[in-house]
Coordinates of C-alpha atoms in Angstrom, one line a residue:
M139 CA -27.1 20.0 -3.2
T140 CA -23.4 20.8 -2.8
V141 CA -21.7 21.7 -6.1
V142 CA -17.9 21.3 -6.5
D143 CA -16.1 23.0 -9.3
A144 CA -12.9 21.9 -10.9
G145 CA -10.1 24.3 -9.8
T146 CA -11.6 24.7 -6.3
V147 CA -10.7 21.2 -5.0
R148 CA -10.4 21.2 -1.2
S149 CA -8.1 18.9 0.7
F150 CA -8.9 15.2 0.3
R151 CA -9.2 12.7 3.1
S152 CA -6.7 9.9 2.7
A153 CA -6.3 6.3 3.7
K154 CA -3.0 4.8 4.5
L155 CA -1.8 1.6 2.9
P156 CA 0.3 -0.9 5.0
T157 CA 3.3 0.5 3.1
G158 CA 2.6 3.9 4.5
E159 CA 1.5 5.5 1.2
L160 CA -1.6 7.7 1.3
V161 CA -4.3 7.3 -1.2
P162 CA -7.6 9.2 -1.6
V163 CA -10.6 7.6 0.3
L164 CA -12.8 8.5 -2.7
G165 CA -11.9 7.1 -6.1
Q166 CA -13.6 6.1 -9.3
G167 CA -14.8 2.7 -10.4
T168 CA -15.2 1.5 -14.0
W169 CA -17.4 -1.6 -13.7
G170 CA -19.8 -1.3 -16.6
F171 CA -17.7 1.1 -18.7
A172 CA -16.9 0.5 -22.4
E173 CA -20.0 -1.7 -22.8
D174 CA -21.9 0.8 -24.9
P175 CA -19.9 2.7 -27.5
R176 CA -22.4 5.5 -27.5
L177 CA -21.4 6.3 -23.9
R178 CA -17.7 6.3 -24.4
E179 CA -17.1 10.0 -24.6
D180 CA -19.3 10.7 -21.6
E181 CA -17.4 8.0 -19.6
I182 CA -14.1 9.4 -20.5
A183 CA -15.2 13.0 -19.6
A184 CA -16.5 11.7 -16.3
L185 CA -13.2 10.1 -15.4
R186 CA -11.3 13.3 -16.4
L187 CA -13.6 15.5 -14.3
G188 CA -13.1 13.1 -11.4
L189 CA -9.4 13.6 -11.7
D190 CA -9.9 17.4 -11.8
L191 CA -11.9 17.1 -8.5
G192 CA -9.2 15.1 -6.8
M193 CA -10.6 11.6 -7.2
T194 CA -7.3 10.3 -8.5
L195 CA -7.7 6.7 -7.6
I196 CA -9.1 4.8 -10.6
D197 CA -10.1 1.1 -10.3
T198 CA -10.6 -1.2 -13.3
A199 CA -10.0 -4.9 -14.2
E200 CA -9.2 -7.1 -17.1
M201 CA -12.7 -8.6 -16.8
Y202 CA -14.6 -5.4 -17.3
A203 CA -15.8 -5.3 -20.9
D204 CA -13.2 -8.0 -21.7
G205 CA -10.4 -5.4 -21.4
G206 CA -12.4 -2.6 -22.9
A207 CA -12.7 -0.7 -19.7
E208 CA -8.9 -0.7 -19.3
E209 CA -8.5 0.6 -22.8
L210 CA -11.0 3.4 -22.0
V211 CA -9.2 4.3 -18.8
G212 CA -5.9 4.3 -20.8
E213 CA -7.4 6.9 -23.1
A214 CA -8.9 9.0 -20.3
I215 CA -5.6 9.3 -18.5
V216 CA -3.3 10.1 -21.5
R217 CA -0.8 12.7 -20.4
R218 CA -2.1 12.5 -16.8
R219 CA -0.8 9.1 -15.8
N220 CA 1.4 10.5 -13.0
D221 CA -1.7 12.1 -11.4
V222 CA -3.5 8.7 -11.1
F223 CA -3.3 5.9 -8.5
L224 CA -4.2 3.1 -10.9
V225 CA -5.7 -0.2 -9.8
S226 CA -6.5 -3.2 -11.9
K227 CA -7.3 -6.9 -11.2
V228 CA -6.3 -10.3 -12.5
L229 CA -9.0 -13.0 -13.0
P230 CA -8.5 -16.1 -10.8
E231 CA -8.2 -18.4 -13.8
N232 CA -5.3 -16.3 -15.0
A233 CA -3.6 -16.2 -11.6
T234 CA -0.9 -18.8 -11.9
F235 CA 2.6 -17.6 -11.5
R236 CA 3.2 -17.1 -15.3
G237 CA -0.5 -16.3 -16.0
T238 CA -0.4 -13.4 -13.4
I239 CA 2.6 -11.9 -15.1
E240 CA 1.2 -12.2 -18.6
A241 CA -2.2 -10.9 -17.6
C242 CA -0.6 -7.8 -16.0
K243 CA 1.4 -7.1 -19.2
R244 CA -1.8 -7.3 -21.2
S245 CA -3.4 -4.8 -18.8
L246 CA -0.5 -2.5 -19.0
R247 CA -0.7 -2.4 -22.8
R248 CA -4.4 -1.7 -22.7
L249 CA -3.9 1.0 -20.1
R250 CA -1.0 2.6 -22.0
T251 CA 1.3 2.6 -19.0
D252 CA 4.4 0.8 -17.7
R253 CA 3.1 0.2 -14.2
L254 CA 0.1 -0.3 -12.0
D255 CA 0.0 1.2 -8.6
L256 CA -2.1 -1.6 -7.2
Y257 CA -2.8 -5.0 -8.7
L258 CA -5.5 -7.3 -7.1
L259 CA -6.6 -10.9 -7.4
H260 CA -10.2 -10.4 -8.4
W261 CA -11.5 -13.3 -6.3
R262 CA -10.1 -16.5 -5.0
G263 CA -10.1 -19.4 -7.4
A264 CA -8.4 -22.8 -7.7
V265 CA -4.8 -21.6 -8.1
P266 CA -2.9 -21.8 -4.8
L267 CA -2.4 -18.4 -3.2
E268 CA 1.3 -18.9 -2.9
E269 CA 1.6 -19.1 -6.7
T270 CA -0.3 -15.9 -7.3
I271 CA 1.7 -14.1 -4.6
N272 CA 4.9 -15.3 -6.3
G273 CA 3.6 -13.8 -9.5
F274 CA 2.8 -10.5 -7.7
D275 CA 6.3 -10.5 -6.1
S276 CA 7.9 -11.0 -9.5
L277 CA 5.9 -8.1 -11.0
V278 CA 7.0 -5.8 -8.0
R279 CA 10.6 -6.7 -8.6
A280 CA 10.3 -5.9 -12.3
G281 CA 8.6 -2.6 -11.6
N282 CA 5.4 -3.5 -13.4
I283 CA 3.3 -3.1 -10.2
R284 CA 4.0 -1.1 -7.0
H285 CA 1.6 -2.8 -4.6
W286 CA -0.7 -5.8 -4.6
G287 CA -3.8 -6.9 -2.8
V288 CA -7.0 -9.0 -3.0
S289 CA -10.7 -8.6 -3.8
N290 CA -13.7 -10.5 -2.5
F291 CA -11.8 -12.2 0.3
D292 CA -13.7 -13.1 3.5
L293 CA -12.0 -13.2 6.9
P294 CA -10.6 -16.8 6.7
D295 CA -9.1 -15.9 3.3
M296 CA -7.6 -12.7 4.6
I297 CA -6.0 -14.5 7.6
E298 CA -4.5 -17.0 5.2
V299 CA -3.1 -14.5 2.7
V300 CA -1.7 -12.3 5.4
G301 CA -0.1 -15.3 6.9
L302 CA 1.7 -16.0 3.6
A303 CA 2.6 -12.4 2.8
D304 CA 2.4 -10.3 6.1
D305 CA 2.2 -6.6 5.4
A306 CA 2.5 -6.9 1.6
V307 CA -1.3 -7.2 1.3
C308 CA -2.4 -3.6 0.7
T309 CA -6.2 -3.9 0.5
D310 CA -9.3 -6.1 0.3
Q311 CA -11.8 -4.8 -2.2
V312 CA -15.3 -6.0 -1.3
L313 CA -19.0 -5.2 -1.8
Y314 CA -20.0 -2.8 1.0
N315 CA -22.9 -0.4 1.2
L316 CA -25.9 0.3 3.5
S317 CA -27.8 -2.9 2.3
R318 CA -24.6 -5.1 2.4
R319 CA -23.2 -4.6 5.9
G320 CA -22.2 -8.2 6.7
I321 CA -18.5 -7.3 6.7
E322 CA -19.0 -5.1 9.7
Y323 CA -19.4 -8.1 12.0
D324 CA -15.8 -9.2 11.7
L325 CA -13.9 -8.4 8.4
V326 CA -13.8 -4.6 8.9
L327 CA -12.6 -4.8 12.4
W328 CA -9.9 -7.4 11.6
C329 CA -8.7 -5.2 8.6
Q330 CA -8.6 -2.1 10.8
E331 CA -6.5 -4.0 13.4
H332 CA -4.1 -5.1 10.7
R333 CA -4.1 -1.6 9.1
I334 CA -5.4 -3.0 5.8
P335 CA -7.9 -0.6 4.2
I336 CA -11.2 -1.9 2.9
M337 CA -12.0 -0.8 -0.7
A338 CA -15.8 -0.7 -1.1
Y339 CA -17.2 -1.4 -4.5
S340 CA -20.8 -0.8 -5.5
P341 CA -21.2 1.7 -2.5
I342 CA -24.6 2.7 -3.8
E343 CA -25.7 -0.9 -4.7
R344 CA -25.6 0.0 -8.4
G345 CA -28.3 2.6 -7.8
R346 CA -30.8 0.3 -6.1
L347 CA -30.5 2.1 -2.8
L348 CA -31.7 5.4 -4.2
N349 CA -35.4 4.7 -3.7
S350 CA -35.0 4.3 0.0
R351 CA -37.4 6.6 1.9
T352 CA -35.0 7.0 4.7
L353 CA -32.2 8.1 2.4
K354 CA -34.5 10.6 0.7
V355 CA -35.5 12.1 4.1
I356 CA -31.9 12.5 5.2
A357 CA -30.9 13.8 1.8
A358 CA -33.6 16.5 2.1
R359 CA -32.2 17.5 5.5
H360 CA -28.8 18.2 4.0
R361 CA -30.0 19.5 0.6
A362 CA -28.1 16.6 -1.0
S363 CA -29.0 13.7 -3.1
P364 CA -29.7 10.1 -1.8
A365 CA -26.6 8.9 -3.7
T366 CA -24.4 11.5 -1.9
V367 CA -25.8 10.4 1.5
A368 CA -25.3 6.7 0.8
L369 CA -21.7 7.3 -0.3
A370 CA -21.0 9.6 2.7
W371 CA -22.2 6.7 5.0
V372 CA -19.6 4.4 3.4
L373 CA -16.9 7.0 3.9
R374 CA -17.9 7.7 7.5
Q375 CA -15.2 5.5 9.1
D376 CA -11.4 5.4 8.8
G377 CA -9.8 2.8 6.7
V378 CA -12.5 2.6 4.0
I379 CA -12.0 3.6 0.4
A380 CA -15.0 3.9 -1.9
I381 CA -14.9 3.5 -5.7
P382 CA -18.3 4.5 -7.1
K383 CA -18.8 4.5 -10.8
A384 CA -20.1 7.6 -12.4
S385 CA -20.7 7.8 -16.2
S386 CA -21.9 11.4 -16.3
E387 CA -20.3 14.7 -15.0
A388 CA -23.4 15.3 -12.8
H389 CA -23.0 12.0 -11.1
V390 CA -19.2 12.7 -10.6
R391 CA -20.1 15.9 -8.7
E392 CA -22.7 14.0 -6.6
N393 CA -20.0 11.5 -5.6
R394 CA -17.5 14.2 -4.8
A395 CA -20.0 16.0 -2.6
A396 CA -20.1 13.0 -0.3
L397 CA -16.7 14.1 1.2
D398 CA -18.2 17.3 2.4
L399 CA -21.4 15.8 3.8
H400 CA -21.2 15.2 7.6
L401 CA -23.9 12.8 8.8
T402 CA -25.3 13.6 12.2
A403 CA -25.9 11.1 15.0
Q404 CA -29.6 11.2 14.2
D405 CA -28.9 10.5 10.5
L406 CA -26.8 7.4 11.5
A407 CA -29.4 6.2 13.9
D408 CA -32.1 6.5 11.2
L409 CA -29.9 4.6 8.8
D410 CA -29.3 1.8 11.3
R411 CA -33.0 1.4 11.8
A412 CA -33.6 1.2 8.0
F413 CA -30.5 -0.9 7.3
P414 CA -29.6 -2.8 10.5
P415 CA -26.0 -3.8 11.1
P416 CA -25.3 -7.6 11.2
K417 CA -25.9 -9.5 14.5
G418 CA -23.7 -12.4 13.5
P419 CA -21.3 -13.7 10.9
Q420 CA -22.6 -13.6 7.3
P421 CA -21.2 -15.1 4.0
L422 CA -19.3 -12.5 2.0
A423 CA -21.7 -10.8 -0.4
M424 CA -20.7 -10.4 -4.1
I425 CA -22.4 -9.0 -7.1

């Protein structure tokens, strides 16, 4: 298996936001962090190693551990805030104009920072999109956030939000992995046409993909792990950012190795047979 050491980080592939800013295609997710106090030091160490290896995009949310994940991230990035592209999310029930602003300020306090690089609506709720967008715009003007986007938006939702805000929408964060390929039928293509990167959460399906015989066979060909292969598959196309969670340093290195794994045409054909692409539109999957 490929091993990557801190201090020998090679150049990182990037995705371009609609604003023109480049961000790493491989970041770090924190869903599930801060739920077990016994794992706290390991989770912080994993995030810090990820930063050392160039995985400088960190994604979190006010929902995760009721703010506990944001507090953990804030501790992990102390004295390294300027190295991080920091992403958090507002819950839909908080996404009124005033509620969005107040939720962001609470997140900033937990994260020990004065700004977010990207702030997302976690999923669409009952609050009109115009109201949430107005809250985002106010936060941008105040310097509390630099960019904003959405999460768990299907194609009709994306068409609507882009119609309201044009090129201000910087990403759509959605569930995407080998077993959840529905977005390939229409959403991925539409986002590519509009130069809006997809941010893939649960790219290894929370570990449930790792028992796949096909993944194990391909991993053996490359002397890699099944997790590294599954993640390399997500990262195979332009305009896709992946945010896998890793709560151990070994797992961080497995994730980082995905950037150096080049899947062959045979590998991709085998994966298509095991995990067929969609033949028609499918409802947006969520976990």
